[in-house]
Short mmCIF file of C-alpha atoms in Angstrom, two decimals:
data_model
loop_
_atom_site.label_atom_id
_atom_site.label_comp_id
_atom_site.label_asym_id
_atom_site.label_seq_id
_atom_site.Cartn_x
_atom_site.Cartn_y
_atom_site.Cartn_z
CA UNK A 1 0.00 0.00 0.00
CA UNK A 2 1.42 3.37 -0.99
CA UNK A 3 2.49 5.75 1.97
CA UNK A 4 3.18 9.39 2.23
CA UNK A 5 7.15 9.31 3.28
CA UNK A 6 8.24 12.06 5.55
CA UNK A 7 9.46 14.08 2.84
CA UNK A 8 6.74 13.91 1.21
CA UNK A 9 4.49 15.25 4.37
CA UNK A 10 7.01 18.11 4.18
CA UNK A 11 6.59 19.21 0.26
CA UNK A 12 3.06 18.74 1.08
CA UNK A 13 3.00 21.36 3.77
CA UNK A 14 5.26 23.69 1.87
CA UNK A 15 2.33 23.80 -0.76
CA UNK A 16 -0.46 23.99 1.74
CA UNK A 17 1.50 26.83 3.64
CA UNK A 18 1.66 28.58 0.29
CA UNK A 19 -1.78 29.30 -0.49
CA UNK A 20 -1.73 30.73 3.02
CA UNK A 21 1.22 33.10 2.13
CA UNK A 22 0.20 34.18 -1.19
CA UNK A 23 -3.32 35.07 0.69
CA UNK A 24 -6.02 32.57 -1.02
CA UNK A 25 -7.35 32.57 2.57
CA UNK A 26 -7.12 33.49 6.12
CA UNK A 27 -6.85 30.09 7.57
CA UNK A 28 -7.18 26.40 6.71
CA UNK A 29 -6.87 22.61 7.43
CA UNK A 30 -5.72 19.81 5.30
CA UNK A 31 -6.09 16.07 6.32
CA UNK A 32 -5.04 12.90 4.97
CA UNK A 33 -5.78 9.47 5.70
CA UNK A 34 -4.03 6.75 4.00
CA UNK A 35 -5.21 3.08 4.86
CA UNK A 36 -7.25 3.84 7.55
CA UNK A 37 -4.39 5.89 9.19
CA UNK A 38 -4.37 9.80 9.90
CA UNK A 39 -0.91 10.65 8.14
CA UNK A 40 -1.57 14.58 7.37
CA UNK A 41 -3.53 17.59 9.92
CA UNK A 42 -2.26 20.62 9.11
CA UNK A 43 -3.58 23.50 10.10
CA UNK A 44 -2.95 27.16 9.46
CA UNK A 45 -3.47 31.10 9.31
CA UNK A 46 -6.36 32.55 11.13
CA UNK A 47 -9.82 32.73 12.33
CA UNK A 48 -10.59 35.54 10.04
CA UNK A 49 -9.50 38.41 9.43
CA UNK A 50 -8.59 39.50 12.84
CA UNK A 51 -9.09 36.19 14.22
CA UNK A 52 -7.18 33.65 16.54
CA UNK A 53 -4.66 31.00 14.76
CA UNK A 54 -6.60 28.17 13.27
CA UNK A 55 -5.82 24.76 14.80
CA UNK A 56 -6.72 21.16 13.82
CA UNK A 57 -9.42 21.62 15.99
CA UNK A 58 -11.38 24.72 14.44
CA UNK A 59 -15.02 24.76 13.01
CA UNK A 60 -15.49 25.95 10.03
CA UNK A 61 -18.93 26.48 7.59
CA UNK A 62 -18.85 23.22 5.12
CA UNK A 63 -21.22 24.48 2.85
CA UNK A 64 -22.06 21.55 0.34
CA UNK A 65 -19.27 19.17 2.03
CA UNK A 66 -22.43 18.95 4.14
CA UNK A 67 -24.50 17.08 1.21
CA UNK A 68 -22.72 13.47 1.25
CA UNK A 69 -23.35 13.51 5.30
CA UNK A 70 -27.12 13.38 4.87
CA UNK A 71 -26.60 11.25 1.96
CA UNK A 72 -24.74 8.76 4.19
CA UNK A 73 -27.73 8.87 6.45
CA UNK A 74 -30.49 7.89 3.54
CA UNK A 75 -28.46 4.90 2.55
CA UNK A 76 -28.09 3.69 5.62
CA UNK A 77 -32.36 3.69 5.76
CA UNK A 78 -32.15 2.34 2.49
CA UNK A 79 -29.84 -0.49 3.91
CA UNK A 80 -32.38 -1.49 6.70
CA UNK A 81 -35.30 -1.44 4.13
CA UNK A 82 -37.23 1.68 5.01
CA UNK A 83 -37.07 3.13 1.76
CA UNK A 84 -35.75 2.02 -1.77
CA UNK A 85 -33.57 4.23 -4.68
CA UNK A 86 -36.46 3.29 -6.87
CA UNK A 87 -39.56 4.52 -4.80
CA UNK A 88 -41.44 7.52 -5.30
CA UNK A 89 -40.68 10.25 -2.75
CA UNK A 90 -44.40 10.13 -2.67
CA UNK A 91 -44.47 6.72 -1.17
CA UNK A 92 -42.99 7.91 2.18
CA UNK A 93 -43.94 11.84 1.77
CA UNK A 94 -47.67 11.79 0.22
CA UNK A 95 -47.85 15.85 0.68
CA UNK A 96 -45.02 16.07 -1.77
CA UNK A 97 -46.90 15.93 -4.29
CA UNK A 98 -50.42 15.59 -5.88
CA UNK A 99 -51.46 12.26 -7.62
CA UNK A 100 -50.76 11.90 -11.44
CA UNK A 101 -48.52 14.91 -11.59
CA UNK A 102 -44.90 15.09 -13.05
CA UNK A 103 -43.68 15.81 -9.95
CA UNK A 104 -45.12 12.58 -8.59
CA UNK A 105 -42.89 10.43 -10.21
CA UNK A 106 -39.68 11.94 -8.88
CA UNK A 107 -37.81 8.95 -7.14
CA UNK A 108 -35.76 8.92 -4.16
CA UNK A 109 -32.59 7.82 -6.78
CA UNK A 110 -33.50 10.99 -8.86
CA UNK A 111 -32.86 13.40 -5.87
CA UNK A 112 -29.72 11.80 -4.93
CA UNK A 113 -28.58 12.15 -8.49
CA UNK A 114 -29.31 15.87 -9.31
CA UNK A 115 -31.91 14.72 -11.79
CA UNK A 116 -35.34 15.29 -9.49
CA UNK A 117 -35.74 18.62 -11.85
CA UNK A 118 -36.24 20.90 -8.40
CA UNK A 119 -33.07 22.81 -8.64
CA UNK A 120 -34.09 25.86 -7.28
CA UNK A 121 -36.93 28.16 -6.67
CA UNK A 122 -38.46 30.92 -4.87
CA UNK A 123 -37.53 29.47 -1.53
CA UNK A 124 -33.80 29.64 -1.98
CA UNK A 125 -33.88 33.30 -1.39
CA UNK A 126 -35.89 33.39 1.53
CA UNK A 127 -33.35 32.93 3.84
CA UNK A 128 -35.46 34.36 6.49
CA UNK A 129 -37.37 30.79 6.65
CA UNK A 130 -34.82 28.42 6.67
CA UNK A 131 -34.28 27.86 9.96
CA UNK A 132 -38.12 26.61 10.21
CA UNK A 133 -38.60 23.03 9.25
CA UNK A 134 -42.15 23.13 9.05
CA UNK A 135 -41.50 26.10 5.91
CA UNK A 136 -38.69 24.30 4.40
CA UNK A 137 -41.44 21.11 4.35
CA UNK A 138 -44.09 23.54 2.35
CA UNK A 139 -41.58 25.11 0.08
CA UNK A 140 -40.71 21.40 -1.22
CA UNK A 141 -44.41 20.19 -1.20
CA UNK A 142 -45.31 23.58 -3.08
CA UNK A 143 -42.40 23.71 -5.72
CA UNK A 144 -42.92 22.20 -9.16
CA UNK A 145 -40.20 21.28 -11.67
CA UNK A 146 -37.92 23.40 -13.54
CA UNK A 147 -37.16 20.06 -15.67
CA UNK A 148 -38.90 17.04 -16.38
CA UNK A 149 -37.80 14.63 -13.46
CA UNK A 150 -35.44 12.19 -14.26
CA UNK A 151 -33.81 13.77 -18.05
CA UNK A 152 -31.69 16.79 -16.94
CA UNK A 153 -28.83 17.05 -14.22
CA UNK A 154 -29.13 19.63 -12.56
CA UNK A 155 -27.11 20.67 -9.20
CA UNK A 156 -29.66 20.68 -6.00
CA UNK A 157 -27.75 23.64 -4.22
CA UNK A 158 -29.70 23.96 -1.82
CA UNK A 159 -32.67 21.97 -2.15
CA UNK A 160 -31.19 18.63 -1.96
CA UNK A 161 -30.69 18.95 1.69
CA UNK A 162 -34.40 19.74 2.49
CA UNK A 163 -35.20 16.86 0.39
CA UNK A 164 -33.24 14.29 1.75
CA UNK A 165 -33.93 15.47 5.01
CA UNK A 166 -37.22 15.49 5.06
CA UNK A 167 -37.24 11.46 3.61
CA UNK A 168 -34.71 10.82 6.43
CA UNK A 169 -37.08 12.09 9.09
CA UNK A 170 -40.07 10.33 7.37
CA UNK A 171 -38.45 7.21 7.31
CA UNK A 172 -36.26 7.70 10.73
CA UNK A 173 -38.61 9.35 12.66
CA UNK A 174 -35.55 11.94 13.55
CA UNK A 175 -34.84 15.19 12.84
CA UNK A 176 -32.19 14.93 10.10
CA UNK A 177 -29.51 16.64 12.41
CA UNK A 178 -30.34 13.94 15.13
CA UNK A 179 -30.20 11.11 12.93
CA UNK A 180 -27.03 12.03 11.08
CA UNK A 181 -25.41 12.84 14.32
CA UNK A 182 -26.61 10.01 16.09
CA UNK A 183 -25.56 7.32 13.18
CA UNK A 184 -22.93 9.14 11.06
CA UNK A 185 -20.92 11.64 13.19
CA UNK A 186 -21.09 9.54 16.74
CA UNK A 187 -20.21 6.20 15.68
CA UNK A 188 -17.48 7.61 13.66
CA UNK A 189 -15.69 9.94 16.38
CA UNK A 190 -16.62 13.16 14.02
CA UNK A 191 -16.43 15.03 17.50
CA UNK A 192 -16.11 18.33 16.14
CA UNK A 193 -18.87 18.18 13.16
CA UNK A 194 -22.45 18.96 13.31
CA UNK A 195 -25.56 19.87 10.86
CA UNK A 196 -25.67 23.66 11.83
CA UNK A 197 -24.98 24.53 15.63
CA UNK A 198 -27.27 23.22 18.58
CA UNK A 199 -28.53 25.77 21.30
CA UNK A 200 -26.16 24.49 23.70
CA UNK A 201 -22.99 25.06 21.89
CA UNK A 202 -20.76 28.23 21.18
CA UNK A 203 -20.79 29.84 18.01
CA UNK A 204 -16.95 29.29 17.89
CA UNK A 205 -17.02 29.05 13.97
CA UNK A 206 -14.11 30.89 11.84
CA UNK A 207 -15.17 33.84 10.20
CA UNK A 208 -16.08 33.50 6.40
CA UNK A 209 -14.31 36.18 3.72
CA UNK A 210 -15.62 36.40 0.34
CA UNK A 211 -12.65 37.27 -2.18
CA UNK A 212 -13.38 38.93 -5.28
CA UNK A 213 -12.28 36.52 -8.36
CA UNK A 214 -9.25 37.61 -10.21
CA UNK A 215 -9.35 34.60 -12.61
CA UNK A 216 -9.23 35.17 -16.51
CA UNK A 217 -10.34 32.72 -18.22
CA UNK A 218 -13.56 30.89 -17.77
CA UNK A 219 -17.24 31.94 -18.58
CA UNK A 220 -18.57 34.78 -16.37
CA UNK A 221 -21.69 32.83 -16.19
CA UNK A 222 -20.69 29.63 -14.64
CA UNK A 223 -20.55 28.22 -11.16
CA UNK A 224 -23.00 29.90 -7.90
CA UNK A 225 -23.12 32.89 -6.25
CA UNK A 226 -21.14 35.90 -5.22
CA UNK A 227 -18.46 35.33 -2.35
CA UNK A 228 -19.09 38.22 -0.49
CA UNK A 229 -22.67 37.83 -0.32
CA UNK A 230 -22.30 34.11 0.74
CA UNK A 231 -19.67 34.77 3.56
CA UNK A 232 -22.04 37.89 4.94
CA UNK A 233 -24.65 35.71 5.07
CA UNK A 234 -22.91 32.24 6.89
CA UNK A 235 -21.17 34.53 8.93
CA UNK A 236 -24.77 35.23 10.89
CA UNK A 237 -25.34 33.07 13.95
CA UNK A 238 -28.96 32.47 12.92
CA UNK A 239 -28.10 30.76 9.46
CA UNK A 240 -25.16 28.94 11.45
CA UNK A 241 -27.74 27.72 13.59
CA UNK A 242 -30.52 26.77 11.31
CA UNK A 243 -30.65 22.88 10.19
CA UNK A 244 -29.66 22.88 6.63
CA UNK A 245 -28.42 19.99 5.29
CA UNK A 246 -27.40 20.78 2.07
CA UNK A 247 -25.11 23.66 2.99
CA UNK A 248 -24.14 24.34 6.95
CA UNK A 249 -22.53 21.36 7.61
CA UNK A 250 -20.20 23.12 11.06
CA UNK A 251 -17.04 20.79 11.08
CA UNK A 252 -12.92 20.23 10.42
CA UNK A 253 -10.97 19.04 7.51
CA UNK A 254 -9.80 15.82 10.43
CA UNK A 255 -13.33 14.74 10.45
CA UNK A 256 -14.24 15.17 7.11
CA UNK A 257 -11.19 13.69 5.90
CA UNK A 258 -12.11 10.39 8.32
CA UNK A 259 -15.51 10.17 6.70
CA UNK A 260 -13.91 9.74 3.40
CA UNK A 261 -11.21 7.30 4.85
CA UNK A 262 -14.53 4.96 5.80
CA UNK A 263 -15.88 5.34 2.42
CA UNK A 264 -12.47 4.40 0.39
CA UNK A 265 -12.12 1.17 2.65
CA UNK A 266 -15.43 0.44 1.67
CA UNK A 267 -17.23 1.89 4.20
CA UNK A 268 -16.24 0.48 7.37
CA UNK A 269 -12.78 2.21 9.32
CA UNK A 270 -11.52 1.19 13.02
CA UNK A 271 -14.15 -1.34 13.62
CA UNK A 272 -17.19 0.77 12.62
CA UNK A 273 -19.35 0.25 9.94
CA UNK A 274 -21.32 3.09 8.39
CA UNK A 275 -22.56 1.26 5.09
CA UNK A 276 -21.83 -2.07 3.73
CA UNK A 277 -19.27 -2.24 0.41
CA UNK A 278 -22.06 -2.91 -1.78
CA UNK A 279 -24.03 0.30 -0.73
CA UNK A 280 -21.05 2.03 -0.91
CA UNK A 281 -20.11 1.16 -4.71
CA UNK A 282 -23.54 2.14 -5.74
CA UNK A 283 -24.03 5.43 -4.01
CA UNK A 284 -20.18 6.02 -5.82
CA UNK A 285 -21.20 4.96 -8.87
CA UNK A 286 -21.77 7.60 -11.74
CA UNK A 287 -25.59 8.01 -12.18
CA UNK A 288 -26.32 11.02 -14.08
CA UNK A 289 -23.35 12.94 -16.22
CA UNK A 290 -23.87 15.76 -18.59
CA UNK A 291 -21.44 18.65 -20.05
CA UNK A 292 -23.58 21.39 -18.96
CA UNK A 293 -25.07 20.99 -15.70
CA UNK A 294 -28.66 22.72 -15.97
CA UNK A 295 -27.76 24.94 -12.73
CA UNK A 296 -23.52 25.09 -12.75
CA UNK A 297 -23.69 25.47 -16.85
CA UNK A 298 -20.69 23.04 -16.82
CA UNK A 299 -19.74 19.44 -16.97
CA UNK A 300 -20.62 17.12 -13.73
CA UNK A 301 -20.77 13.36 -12.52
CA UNK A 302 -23.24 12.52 -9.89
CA UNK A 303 -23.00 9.48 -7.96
CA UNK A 304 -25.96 9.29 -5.38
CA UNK A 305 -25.26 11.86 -2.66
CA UNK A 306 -21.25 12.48 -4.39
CA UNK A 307 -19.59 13.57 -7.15
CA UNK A 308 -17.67 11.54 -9.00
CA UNK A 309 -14.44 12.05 -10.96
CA UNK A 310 -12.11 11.77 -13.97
CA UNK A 311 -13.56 14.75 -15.41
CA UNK A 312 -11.18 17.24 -16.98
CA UNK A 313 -10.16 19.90 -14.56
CA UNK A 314 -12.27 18.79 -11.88
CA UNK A 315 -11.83 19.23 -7.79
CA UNK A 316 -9.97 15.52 -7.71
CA UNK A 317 -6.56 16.49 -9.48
CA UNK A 318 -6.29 16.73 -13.05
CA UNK A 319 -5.38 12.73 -13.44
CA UNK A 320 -8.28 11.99 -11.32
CA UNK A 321 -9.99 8.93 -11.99
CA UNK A 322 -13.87 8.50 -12.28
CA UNK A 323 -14.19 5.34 -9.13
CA UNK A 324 -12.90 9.00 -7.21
CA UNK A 325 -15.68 10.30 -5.34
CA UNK A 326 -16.24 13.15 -2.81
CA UNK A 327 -17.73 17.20 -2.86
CA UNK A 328 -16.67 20.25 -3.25
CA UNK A 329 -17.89 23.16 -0.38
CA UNK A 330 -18.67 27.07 -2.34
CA UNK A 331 -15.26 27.80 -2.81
CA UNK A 332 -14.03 26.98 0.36
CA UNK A 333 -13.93 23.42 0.71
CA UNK A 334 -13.55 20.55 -0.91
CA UNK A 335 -13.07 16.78 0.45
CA UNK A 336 -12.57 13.30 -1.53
CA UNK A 337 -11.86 9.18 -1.68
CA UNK A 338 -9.87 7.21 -3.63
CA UNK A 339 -10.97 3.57 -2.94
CA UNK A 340 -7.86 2.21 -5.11
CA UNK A 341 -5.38 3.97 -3.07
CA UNK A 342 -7.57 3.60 0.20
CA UNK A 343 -6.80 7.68 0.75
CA UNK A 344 -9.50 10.02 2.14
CA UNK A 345 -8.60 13.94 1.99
CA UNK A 346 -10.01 17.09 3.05
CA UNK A 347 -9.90 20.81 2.49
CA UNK A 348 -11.47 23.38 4.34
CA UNK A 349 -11.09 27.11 4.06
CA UNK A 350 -12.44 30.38 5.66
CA UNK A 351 -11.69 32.28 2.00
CA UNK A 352 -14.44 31.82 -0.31
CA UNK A 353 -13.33 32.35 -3.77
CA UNK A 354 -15.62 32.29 -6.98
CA UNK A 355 -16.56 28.80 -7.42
CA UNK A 356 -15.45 27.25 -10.62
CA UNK A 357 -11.85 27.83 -12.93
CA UNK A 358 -10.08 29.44 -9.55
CA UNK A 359 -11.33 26.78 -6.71
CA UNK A 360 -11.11 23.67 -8.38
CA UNK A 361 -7.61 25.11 -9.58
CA UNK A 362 -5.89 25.67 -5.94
CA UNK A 363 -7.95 22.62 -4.36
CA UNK A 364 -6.59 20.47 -7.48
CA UNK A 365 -3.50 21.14 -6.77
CA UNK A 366 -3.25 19.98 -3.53
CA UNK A 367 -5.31 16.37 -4.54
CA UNK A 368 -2.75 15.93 -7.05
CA UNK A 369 0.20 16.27 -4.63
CA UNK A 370 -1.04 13.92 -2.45
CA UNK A 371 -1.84 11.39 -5.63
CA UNK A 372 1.70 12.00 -6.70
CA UNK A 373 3.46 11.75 -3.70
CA UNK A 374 1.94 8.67 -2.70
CA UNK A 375 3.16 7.04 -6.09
CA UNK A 376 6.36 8.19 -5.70
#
């Protein structure tokens, strides 16, 4: 099994400490597990702008890195036969949607996949309500599709997370934030991650900074939303403390980086089991590609609940290889597996830069160093 040598750990810090230097961000983390083992946790810069010096052990926002936790949670009530890929959503949620509608047939595999055709709506600006469940359940059961379900993928930004949340507390009987904590985060020793902050804990999170994008050479149009406007808005306790599971995942590159070590080993790591090997090679599995993504305007792989890889200048490196699986955070974040090399890695940032050419080009670069220096 390939191993990251000591010089190796060393080159590898040299490039993570650059992006510091050269300003990308105020702080960050980078973890590495490599058969099963935590080899890399480096941590550096600050808390924000006039912040304290970020540790191992520092919170930050997750934004999407949030998505594949809830997905996690659906397969594992998939595994115990509460729900199938196949049903109809309105099998276990019958106010979804009305009777012999498009809408209706929209499967639980099609909202894992991006290809539900519910992308976004008027609820996604209404940030006001997301913190009330009871809203976020009427938004989704008052939506209709901006594609016909099932022929277009189409990134859920935001609405993926209310989706799958809602089937998990259908089917669970728990608040999505209990049940992914309970049987994701706490059997795995994610100590330090959460689905938004609980009433009892600190809002110790590091501050978010939207950078302006000084990239030249991709399409204007592509990729989500405006950094500064996404860090003013994450930066407020109230969204940090609202339950939304597509995009306020509260947590460290350590754990994230361990959830993806359990996923590459086929989902079981130190005697815990999260999903079995078969669940986990079809929720990694490629499900719905396209070259234009009907919300990102650009090429994607969608596993159920991941991305996948071996797409051209993707997030993964730029030899990544499509059984590579993992999600990107708005240009902050970014964490991934690599069953063949049994690796998990994570990213996370408090600099939010624009969200295609210039993020997956900095968090590239540090996958491919540690795909390189492990075949060295």
């Amino acid at each position: 099994m390939p191993q990251l040598s000591a010089d190796a750990i060393e080159q590898l810090r040299a490039q993570f400490d650059r992006q510091l230097e050269v300003g990308l961000h105020h702080g960050a983390q980078l973890a590495v597990y490599v058969d099963g083992d935590l080899v890399v946790d480096f941590a550096g810069g600050s808390t924000g702008p006039d912040g304290d010096e970020t540790t191992p052990e520092t919170r930050h926002v997750l934004f999407s890195c949030t998505k594949p936790f809830v997905g996690v949670g659906l397969h594992q009530l998939v595994e115990q036969g509460e729900l199938d890929y196949d049903d109809r959503v309105v099998e276990h949620w019958p106010e979804f949607a009305d009777d012999g509608t498009q809408k209706a047939s929209i499967t639980v595999r099609q909202v894992l996949s991006h290809t539900a055709g519910l992308p976004f709506g008027a609820f996604d600006e209404q940030y006001e309500s997301w913190g009330d469940w009871d809203a976020v359940v009427a938004a989704m059961e008052d939506i209709d599709p901006v594609f016909e379900p099932g022929t277009t993928p189409a990134y859920h930004a935001i609405n993926y997370g209310w989706l799958v949340g809602e089937l998990i507390r259908r089917c669970s009987g728990q608040p999505v934030e209990a049940y992914v904590a309970e049987n994701v985060f706490e059997p795995l020793g994610m100590d330090h991650t959460g689905i938004g902050l609980r009433d009892d804990e600190p809002d110790d999170v590091a501050t978010l900074a939207g950078y302006e994008a000084f990239e030249r050479c991709h399409d204007v149009d592509e990729g989500l939303d405006d950094p500064a406007a996404s860090a003013g808005a994450f930066n407020q306790e109230a969204m940090r403390r609202a339950v939304i599971p597509a995009a306020n995942g509260i947590g460290t590159a350590r754990d994230m980086a361990r959830f993806y070590a359990c996923l590459a080993n086929g989902g079981s790591l130190d005697g815990t089991q999260l999903l079995t090997e078969a669940t986990v090679d079809e929720a990694t599995t490629t499900h719905a590609e396209t070259e234009s993504d009907g919300t990102l305007s650009r090429p994607a792989r969608y596993g159920l609940g991941v991305w996948t890889g071996g797409l051209a200048a993707d997030m993964f490196g730029a030899a990544s290889k499509e059984r590579m699986f993992g999600h990107a955070g708005l240009g902050s974040s970014f964490g991934w597996a690599d069953p063949e090399l049994n690796v998990g890695f994570a990213l996370v940032t408090n600099g939010i830069r624009d969200e295609s050419f210039e993020h997956a080009a900095r968090v590239g670069q540090l996958s491919d160093a540690v795909r390189l220096l492990l075949q060295d």
